[in-house]
Amino acid sequence: MASIPTSSSEPSVPDSEYTGLDRSRILAHPQSTTDTPTSPSPAPSLSASLSSFLIGHPAGLSGSPASPSNAVSPSHLSAIASLVAQSFAPRVSIFASNDANEFARDKGFASVLDLFRPFGDVVPGPVVVRDTQGISTTLDDFGIRFTSSSLFPSTQTSHQQSPTKLRKEPAAPCFDLQDLDTLLDIYLDKGMRYFATELNAPPTALHDDLYYKFLQRLLASPPVSAHESFSHPVAGIIAISSRNPQPIETLSSLYKAGNDAAVPSYMSKDYLRYYVLVHDEDHSDLERSIALFERMKRHFGIHCHMVRLRSIKADLSSSEPIALLPPSQWISAAEEIELLKASPEKAERYIFESDMQNMRSFAHELVVKSLVPFMERCVATWNDQIAASRRGLTGRFFSASRRLLGSNNRGLGSGAAHGAASGNYDPITGSYGFMTAESQMRKLADYAFMLRDWKLAHSTYDLLRKDFLNDKAWKYHAGSQEMAAASLILSGTPLSSKTRADTLEPLLDSATYSYISRCSQPTYALRTILISSELLRSRGGGAADDAARWLMKAISEKLMGNLAHALIIERVSACYSIRKGVGSQGWGNRRRKAAFWQLVAAKEWVSLDKKQHARLCLDEAGENVYDALDWTDEPGQLLFELRHSTESMVYDSSVS
Amino acid sequence: MSFYLAIIGTRDNAVYDLEFGTYRQGGDGKPKFSADMKQLCPFIVHSSLDIVEEMQWNTNVMHLKVIDKFYNYLISSYMTAGNIKFLLLHETRADDVIRQFFVDLHDLYVKTLMSPFYSVDQPITSAVFDQRVKMLAKKYL
């Protein structure tokens, strides 16, 4: 499956935005300016190269509703779909040698991870992905997430614990509610203009920006969990620097350390290894590094890369062109709080222009030449070996007979002790081993999701959820339903009200029920609801009504903290306001509903003492609907009272 | 159980509204809305107009039944031929009783409308009307 042409020409990325120190220009979108490279590696096919020219960036943050009848091809997703797709980016864990970390510290970064991380957000240049049908799609917002290698062996200790104790250990939540609320507090105090992507954005766009920011933090760092493989590494980067006296040995020992690390039984160590040599431009000899790199290639194969970086710290006094390196957009809430609290001098980090380019081409190369082909290969293999046999007629017989046999067993009382018919599920740890068919199918589906082959992902999740239901693997069951729902909406199939009621509703319903009641993982339930309601909203029409209803469910289940609660109430209003109605009268619009939920949100904001924000909601609701009605502004009425209490808070757009 | 009744004119204006409680199950006819809910009631009912306006062209009956809900509260609606909307916020589903209530209310409304001193969309302030609506509420709800 060598679909990606190997070319020696390094893709050059234009970096005009980073020249000089014009801070306002640098601060605005660090990643979105990385347009199509002028000379990407030779185009794989005419259609793909054409489409990369024709298709610009995904629409702005206005959440433009895609018409339901149009199949949305993955390359021009709406802003929210792109956000969701990016949040489930492949994880690449970094194993760095001590000298490489020291090198990064010399540059003013905490570690190699810290240095690499911002470059994973959006890989510069188009990424061509081929699905199992052989159709290639060009993605221009593909990202990867660099993670620490020390994230997952946290279960090292739990191996020594007794299995029963392991079971009682509460699973990690999907995100930290408390942190998220704290962060939201900081956001709101800074005022909404702070997050505006455009200078004169209308208020609705401001709401979107704030909410997407919140959603991004919520989705940023799910913990490693048994039931989904998104946070399991897809690749591992083994990095050394040119300062290392024994480079090949260090690489081997890092590889071994990664391989011998105690990981939970559900996690496979069978991921791509990528070897990186960081060449120190200031202190090391280039000739020697090149020679070393050749040796690396001989030893470890083609998955190697050499990055040439300066080792001295870049600051404003440097004579060479430097650029501001913004932190990764996918840092967790806790990390962002840390950043916002830090002094601006400390938070701003600079990097040499040349380093920036080299790092970009490194990220591009890693993704285009190694990571994506590797994932495509995995998907193809698993699809042929495991999933295809299940999908066919024989597969159906097999699963049917398995079900019958399973029930027989239970009837006879022989296998009833464990209650698991298939035997693959381990009810004690609540997980499947990484070699089991179920676990690999889940990985297949997750990889397909990450590569945005929504149809394959959906059909696999759909197969899986039946298996998990048979095994009573509730968390897995909930997870597969959650993703089945998301991939169904993302796949762009028309969502008639019947599809929504018959397919989507039960999926989401049982996913949230399982997460909340059976697994007590309310954070995952919240994630399920927020993702799918936001995707539904982007479809517009009746789907937006459903989106609002799901948000209301999240509100009535009290799944979140106080500020998030108010924010989600406000979001209900946005779900309604997206529905425009038809004809000159706007038949079927929801402007009154939208205004009403703005009012409810404002009430909530006032009670949380965020009067400025409340004022914004009130003004908007008034302008759209209530100002035209005389009964709303009588003394004693809610609107009047709220307006009175926020009187002093006339919204000042200059607050930052 | 508590109820909130609103008669809404053609320009989303309030013609008449009333809060009341049930006399059934030992109720005293007093509304028992929480303070928050009391404030929100008019706005909830107003927001349901979106749904009413969407529904009214899909059906030829005047009683639209339960059209909307807000947490545990349901909203039933009735359209008169003159585009006046009756909306009732209630807690349990009782379509038949509510239909009878609406039909009698319609009767009362038409009688008011026939008064030469009343024009469409004008708020109804008559104490007699108020009294009669309360009687209806006591009779049916």
PDB file of N, CA, C and O in Angstrom, chain A residues 270-319:
ATOM      1  N   ASP A 270       2.266  -2.500  19.614  1.00  0.00           N
ATOM      2  CA  ASP A 270       2.582  -2.700  18.220  1.00  0.00           C
ATOM      3  C   ASP A 270       2.317  -1.428  17.443  1.00  0.00           C
ATOM      4  O   ASP A 270       1.446  -1.377  16.595  1.00  0.00           O
ATOM      5  N   TYR A 271       3.036  -0.378  17.768  1.00  0.00           N
ATOM      6  CA  TYR A 271       2.826   0.868  17.041  1.00  0.00           C
ATOM      7  C   TYR A 271       4.072   1.247  16.248  1.00  0.00           C
ATOM      8  O   TYR A 271       5.125   0.644  16.397  1.00  0.00           O
ATOM      9  N   LEU A 272       3.902   2.214  15.419  1.00  0.00           N
ATOM     10  CA  LEU A 272       4.988   2.649  14.554  1.00  0.00           C
ATOM     11  C   LEU A 272       6.106   3.289  15.377  1.00  0.00           C
ATOM     12  O   LEU A 272       5.857   4.110  16.240  1.00  0.00           O
ATOM     13  N   ARG A 273       7.343   2.893  15.082  1.00  0.00           N
ATOM     14  CA  ARG A 273       8.473   3.554  15.738  1.00  0.00           C
ATOM     15  C   ARG A 273       9.121   4.502  14.735  1.00  0.00           C
ATOM     16  O   ARG A 273       9.381   4.118  13.595  1.00  0.00           O
ATOM     17  N   TYR A 274       9.380   5.710  15.185  1.00  0.00           N
ATOM     18  CA  TYR A 274       9.953   6.713  14.300  1.00  0.00           C
ATOM     19  C   TYR A 274      11.184   7.283  14.990  1.00  0.00           C
ATOM     20  O   TYR A 274      11.108   7.696  16.137  1.00  0.00           O
ATOM     21  N   TYR A 275      12.302   7.250  14.290  1.00  0.00           N
ATOM     22  CA  TYR A 275      13.553   7.654  14.920  1.00  0.00           C
ATOM     23  C   TYR A 275      13.937   9.052  14.463  1.00  0.00           C
ATOM     24  O   TYR A 275      13.949   9.326  13.264  1.00  0.00           O
ATOM     25  N   VAL A 276      14.203   9.893  15.429  1.00  0.00           N
ATOM     26  CA  VAL A 276      14.513  11.272  15.083  1.00  0.00           C
ATOM     27  C   VAL A 276      15.873  11.663  15.635  1.00  0.00           C
ATOM     28  O   VAL A 276      16.186  11.402  16.807  1.00  0.00           O
ATOM     29  N   LEU A 277      16.669  12.234  14.773  1.00  0.00           N
ATOM     30  CA  LEU A 277      17.946  12.781  15.204  1.00  0.00           C
ATOM     31  C   LEU A 277      17.849  14.300  15.177  1.00  0.00           C
ATOM     32  O   LEU A 277      17.546  14.890  14.143  1.00  0.00           O
ATOM     33  N   VAL A 278      18.048  14.903  16.328  1.00  0.00           N
ATOM     34  CA  VAL A 278      18.018  16.365  16.379  1.00  0.00           C
ATOM     35  C   VAL A 278      19.444  16.870  16.232  1.00  0.00           C
ATOM     36  O   VAL A 278      20.292  16.609  17.080  1.00  0.00           O
ATOM     37  N   HIS A 279      19.694  17.532  15.118  1.00  0.00           N
ATOM     38  CA  HIS A 279      21.060  18.028  14.885  1.00  0.00           C
ATOM     39  C   HIS A 279      21.217  19.421  15.479  1.00  0.00           C
ATOM     40  O   HIS A 279      20.404  20.305  15.234  1.00  0.00           O
ATOM     41  N   ASP A 280      22.254  19.579  16.255  1.00  0.00           N
ATOM     42  CA  ASP A 280      22.536  20.857  16.898  1.00  0.00           C
ATOM     43  C   ASP A 280      23.328  21.721  15.927  1.00  0.00           C
ATOM     44  O   ASP A 280      24.509  21.482  15.688  1.00  0.00           O
ATOM     45  N   GLU A 281      22.694  22.732  15.382  1.00  0.00           N
ATOM     46  CA  GLU A 281      23.332  23.556  14.353  1.00  0.00           C
ATOM     47  C   GLU A 281      24.493  24.361  14.894  1.00  0.00           C
ATOM     48  O   GLU A 281      25.397  24.726  14.164  1.00  0.00           O
ATOM     49  N   ASP A 282      24.452  24.665  16.183  1.00  0.00           N
ATOM     50  CA  ASP A 282      25.463  25.567  16.724  1.00  0.00           C
ATOM     51  C   ASP A 282      26.710  24.849  17.217  1.00  0.00           C
ATOM     52  O   ASP A 282      27.800  25.394  17.167  1.00  0.00           O
ATOM     53  N   HIS A 283      26.500  23.650  17.698  1.00  0.00           N
ATOM     54  CA  HIS A 283      27.639  23.003  18.343  1.00  0.00           C
ATOM     55  C   HIS A 283      28.122  21.734  17.675  1.00  0.00           C
ATOM     56  O   HIS A 283      29.215  21.288  17.953  1.00  0.00           O
ATOM     57  N   SER A 284      27.310  21.119  16.826  1.00  0.00           N
ATOM     58  CA  SER A 284      27.734  19.840  16.269  1.00  0.00           C
ATOM     59  C   SER A 284      28.157  19.995  14.824  1.00  0.00           C
ATOM     60  O   SER A 284      27.775  20.938  14.135  1.00  0.00           O
ATOM     61  N   ASP A 285      28.904  19.012  14.396  1.00  0.00           N
ATOM     62  CA  ASP A 285      29.406  19.006  13.038  1.00  0.00           C
ATOM     63  C   ASP A 285      28.364  18.385  12.121  1.00  0.00           C
ATOM     64  O   ASP A 285      27.902  17.264  12.373  1.00  0.00           O
ATOM     65  N   LEU A 286      27.999  19.091  11.085  1.00  0.00           N
ATOM     66  CA  LEU A 286      26.930  18.616  10.206  1.00  0.00           C
ATOM     67  C   LEU A 286      27.329  17.322   9.512  1.00  0.00           C
ATOM     68  O   LEU A 286      26.539  16.388   9.404  1.00  0.00           O
ATOM     69  N   GLU A 287      28.616  17.254   9.055  1.00  0.00           N
ATOM     70  CA  GLU A 287      29.099  16.059   8.360  1.00  0.00           C
ATOM     71  C   GLU A 287      28.883  14.816   9.221  1.00  0.00           C
ATOM     72  O   GLU A 287      28.366  13.807   8.760  1.00  0.00           O
ATOM     73  N   ARG A 288      29.256  14.982  10.492  1.00  0.00           N
ATOM     74  CA  ARG A 288      29.155  13.825  11.384  1.00  0.00           C
ATOM     75  C   ARG A 288      27.696  13.425  11.577  1.00  0.00           C
ATOM     76  O   ARG A 288      27.354  12.253  11.615  1.00  0.00           O
ATOM     77  N   SER A 289      26.840  14.424  11.697  1.00  0.00           N
ATOM     78  CA  SER A 289      25.425  14.133  11.899  1.00  0.00           C
ATOM     79  C   SER A 289      24.832  13.421  10.697  1.00  0.00           C
ATOM     80  O   SER A 289      24.032  12.493  10.834  1.00  0.00           O
ATOM     81  N   ILE A 290      25.253  13.871   9.508  1.00  0.00           N
ATOM     82  CA  ILE A 290      24.727  13.223   8.305  1.00  0.00           C
ATOM     83  C   ILE A 290      25.188  11.773   8.247  1.00  0.00           C
ATOM     84  O   ILE A 290      24.410  10.861   7.945  1.00  0.00           O
ATOM     85  N   ALA A 291      26.438  11.566   8.593  1.00  0.00           N
ATOM     86  CA  ALA A 291      26.962  10.199   8.610  1.00  0.00           C
ATOM     87  C   ALA A 291      26.171   9.356   9.597  1.00  0.00           C
ATOM     88  O   ALA A 291      25.781   8.218   9.316  1.00  0.00           O
ATOM     89  N   LEU A 292      25.912   9.956  10.762  1.00  0.00           N
ATOM     90  CA  LEU A 292      25.156   9.244  11.793  1.00  0.00           C
ATOM     91  C   LEU A 292      23.748   8.922  11.303  1.00  0.00           C
ATOM     92  O   LEU A 292      23.231   7.823  11.517  1.00  0.00           O
ATOM     93  N   PHE A 293      23.164   9.906  10.606  1.00  0.00           N
ATOM     94  CA  PHE A 293      21.803   9.711  10.113  1.00  0.00           C
ATOM     95  C   PHE A 293      21.761   8.553   9.116  1.00  0.00           C
ATOM     96  O   PHE A 293      20.834   7.745   9.135  1.00  0.00           O
ATOM     97  N   GLU A 294      22.809   8.453   8.278  1.00  0.00           N
ATOM     98  CA  GLU A 294      22.879   7.340   7.327  1.00  0.00           C
ATOM     99  C   GLU A 294      22.937   6.013   8.079  1.00  0.00           C
ATOM    100  O   GLU A 294      22.281   5.042   7.731  1.00  0.00           O
ATOM    101  N   ARG A 295      23.727   6.027   9.144  1.00  0.00           N
ATOM    102  CA  ARG A 295      23.837   4.795   9.945  1.00  0.00           C
ATOM    103  C   ARG A 295      22.486   4.451  10.562  1.00  0.00           C
ATOM    104  O   ARG A 295      22.088   3.289  10.622  1.00  0.00           O
ATOM    105  N   MET A 296      21.786   5.475  11.036  1.00  0.00           N
ATOM    106  CA  MET A 296      20.457   5.245  11.626  1.00  0.00           C
ATOM    107  C   MET A 296      19.534   4.598  10.618  1.00  0.00           C
ATOM    108  O   MET A 296      18.786   3.675  10.927  1.00  0.00           O
ATOM    109  N   LYS A 297      19.596   5.123   9.390  1.00  0.00           N
ATOM    110  CA  LYS A 297      18.693   4.596   8.367  1.00  0.00           C
ATOM    111  C   LYS A 297      19.007   3.134   8.099  1.00  0.00           C
ATOM    112  O   LYS A 297      18.102   2.331   7.885  1.00  0.00           O
ATOM    113  N   ARG A 298      20.333   2.808   8.093  1.00  0.00           N
ATOM    114  CA  ARG A 298      20.690   1.414   7.852  1.00  0.00           C
ATOM    115  C   ARG A 298      20.174   0.529   8.980  1.00  0.00           C
ATOM    116  O   ARG A 298      19.708  -0.568   8.774  1.00  0.00           O
ATOM    117  N   HIS A 299      20.286   1.029  10.197  1.00  0.00           N
ATOM    118  CA  HIS A 299      19.903   0.225  11.350  1.00  0.00           C
ATOM    119  C   HIS A 299      18.393   0.090  11.493  1.00  0.00           C
ATOM    120  O   HIS A 299      17.889  -0.975  11.799  1.00  0.00           O
ATOM    121  N   PHE A 300      17.697   1.216  11.324  1.00  0.00           N
ATOM    122  CA  PHE A 300      16.285   1.225  11.745  1.00  0.00           C
ATOM    123  C   PHE A 300      15.296   1.328  10.595  1.00  0.00           C
ATOM    124  O   PHE A 300      14.099   1.383  10.810  1.00  0.00           O
ATOM    125  N   GLY A 301      15.800   1.383   9.371  1.00  0.00           N
ATOM    126  CA  GLY A 301      14.878   1.427   8.242  1.00  0.00           C
ATOM    127  C   GLY A 301      14.505   2.845   7.852  1.00  0.00           C
ATOM    128  O   GLY A 301      15.184   3.808   8.229  1.00  0.00           O
ATOM    129  N   ILE A 302      13.416   2.959   7.124  1.00  0.00           N
ATOM    130  CA  ILE A 302      13.117   4.259   6.516  1.00  0.00           C
ATOM    131  C   ILE A 302      12.452   5.259   7.466  1.00  0.00           C
ATOM    132  O   ILE A 302      12.372   6.434   7.171  1.00  0.00           O
ATOM    133  N   HIS A 303      11.942   4.778   8.578  1.00  0.00           N
ATOM    134  CA  HIS A 303      11.216   5.699   9.451  1.00  0.00           C
ATOM    135  C   HIS A 303      12.177   6.505  10.320  1.00  0.00           C
ATOM    136  O   HIS A 303      12.201   6.382  11.537  1.00  0.00           O
ATOM    137  N   CYS A 304      12.993   7.295   9.655  1.00  0.00           N
ATOM    138  CA  CYS A 304      13.973   8.115  10.365  1.00  0.00           C
ATOM    139  C   CYS A 304      13.876   9.542   9.852  1.00  0.00           C
ATOM    140  O   CYS A 304      13.465   9.773   8.717  1.00  0.00           O
ATOM    141  N   HIS A 305      14.270  10.451  10.708  1.00  0.00           N
ATOM    142  CA  HIS A 305      14.297  11.832  10.243  1.00  0.00           C
ATOM    143  C   HIS A 305      15.349  12.611  11.007  1.00  0.00           C
ATOM    144  O   HIS A 305      15.605  12.347  12.177  1.00  0.00           O
ATOM    145  N   MET A 306      15.964  13.550  10.291  1.00  0.00           N
ATOM    146  CA  MET A 306      16.926  14.415  10.962  1.00  0.00           C
ATOM    147  C   MET A 306      16.376  15.834  10.961  1.00  0.00           C
ATOM    148  O   MET A 306      16.001  16.354   9.907  1.00  0.00           O
ATOM    149  N   VAL A 307      16.280  16.447  12.139  1.00  0.00           N
ATOM    150  CA  VAL A 307      15.832  17.835  12.213  1.00  0.00           C
ATOM    151  C   VAL A 307      17.035  18.683  12.569  1.00  0.00           C
ATOM    152  O   VAL A 307      17.735  18.392  13.532  1.00  0.00           O
ATOM    153  N   ARG A 308      17.256  19.736  11.791  1.00  0.00           N
ATOM    154  CA  ARG A 308      18.381  20.631  12.106  1.00  0.00           C
ATOM    155  C   ARG A 308      17.831  21.821  12.874  1.00  0.00           C
ATOM    156  O   ARG A 308      17.051  22.597  12.375  1.00  0.00           O
ATOM    157  N   LEU A 309      18.266  21.941  14.120  1.00  0.00           N
ATOM    158  CA  LEU A 309      17.762  23.029  14.965  1.00  0.00           C
ATOM    159  C   LEU A 309      18.922  23.757  15.619  1.00  0.00           C
ATOM    160  O   LEU A 309      19.963  23.175  15.917  1.00  0.00           O
ATOM    161  N   ARG A 310      18.724  25.067  15.834  1.00  0.00           N
ATOM    162  CA  ARG A 310      19.703  25.834  16.602  1.00  0.00           C
ATOM    163  C   ARG A 310      19.539  25.489  18.064  1.00  0.00           C
ATOM    164  O   ARG A 310      18.432  25.211  18.524  1.00  0.00           O
ATOM    165  N   SER A 311      20.622  25.473  18.775  1.00  0.00           N
ATOM    166  CA  SER A 311      20.478  25.096  20.178  1.00  0.00           C
ATOM    167  C   SER A 311      20.428  26.310  21.098  1.00  0.00           C
ATOM    168  O   SER A 311      20.082  26.196  22.257  1.00  0.00           O
ATOM    169  N   ILE A 312      20.777  27.483  20.581  1.00  0.00           N
ATOM    170  CA  ILE A 312      20.706  28.641  21.476  1.00  0.00           C
ATOM    171  C   ILE A 312      19.276  29.164  21.531  1.00  0.00           C
ATOM    172  O   ILE A 312      18.489  28.955  20.626  1.00  0.00           O
ATOM    173  N   LYS A 313      19.014  29.848  22.630  1.00  0.00           N
ATOM    174  CA  LYS A 313      17.665  30.320  22.848  1.00  0.00           C
ATOM    175  C   LYS A 313      17.403  31.553  21.990  1.00  0.00           C
ATOM    176  O   LYS A 313      18.243  32.444  21.909  1.00  0.00           O
ATOM    177  N   ALA A 314      16.248  31.561  21.357  1.00  0.00           N
ATOM    178  CA  ALA A 314      15.892  32.717  20.545  1.00  0.00           C
ATOM    179  C   ALA A 314      15.175  33.730  21.419  1.00  0.00           C
ATOM    180  O   ALA A 314      14.263  33.372  22.161  1.00  0.00           O
ATOM    181  N   ASP A 315      15.599  34.962  21.387  1.00  0.00           N
ATOM    182  CA  ASP A 315      14.803  36.006  22.042  1.00  0.00           C
ATOM    183  C   ASP A 315      14.809  37.252  21.187  1.00  0.00           C
ATOM    184  O   ASP A 315      15.381  37.280  20.107  1.00  0.00           O
ATOM    185  N   LEU A 316      14.184  38.288  21.688  1.00  0.00           N
ATOM    186  CA  LEU A 316      13.963  39.479  20.871  1.00  0.00           C
ATOM    187  C   LEU A 316      15.259  40.151  20.445  1.00  0.00           C
ATOM    188  O   LEU A 316      15.292  40.907  19.487  1.00  0.00           O
ATOM    189  N   SER A 317      16.344  39.852  21.174  1.00  0.00           N
ATOM    190  CA  SER A 317      17.594  40.520  20.837  1.00  0.00           C
ATOM    191  C   SER A 317      18.378  39.773  19.765  1.00  0.00           C
ATOM    192  O   SER A 317      19.411  40.243  19.324  1.00  0.00           O
ATOM    193  N   SER A 318      17.885  38.623  19.351  1.00  0.00           N
ATOM    194  CA  SER A 318      18.607  37.849  18.343  1.00  0.00           C
ATOM    195  C   SER A 318      18.667  38.615  17.033  1.00  0.00           C
ATOM    196  O   SER A 318      17.754  39.342  16.676  1.00  0.00           O
ATOM    197  N   SER A 319      19.766  38.407  16.329  1.00  0.00           N
ATOM    198  CA  SER A 319      19.925  39.134  15.071  1.00  0.00           C
ATOM    199  C   SER A 319      19.172  38.448  13.935  1.00  0.00           C
ATOM    200  O   SER A 319      18.756  39.083  12.978  1.00  0.00           O
TER     201      SER A 319
END
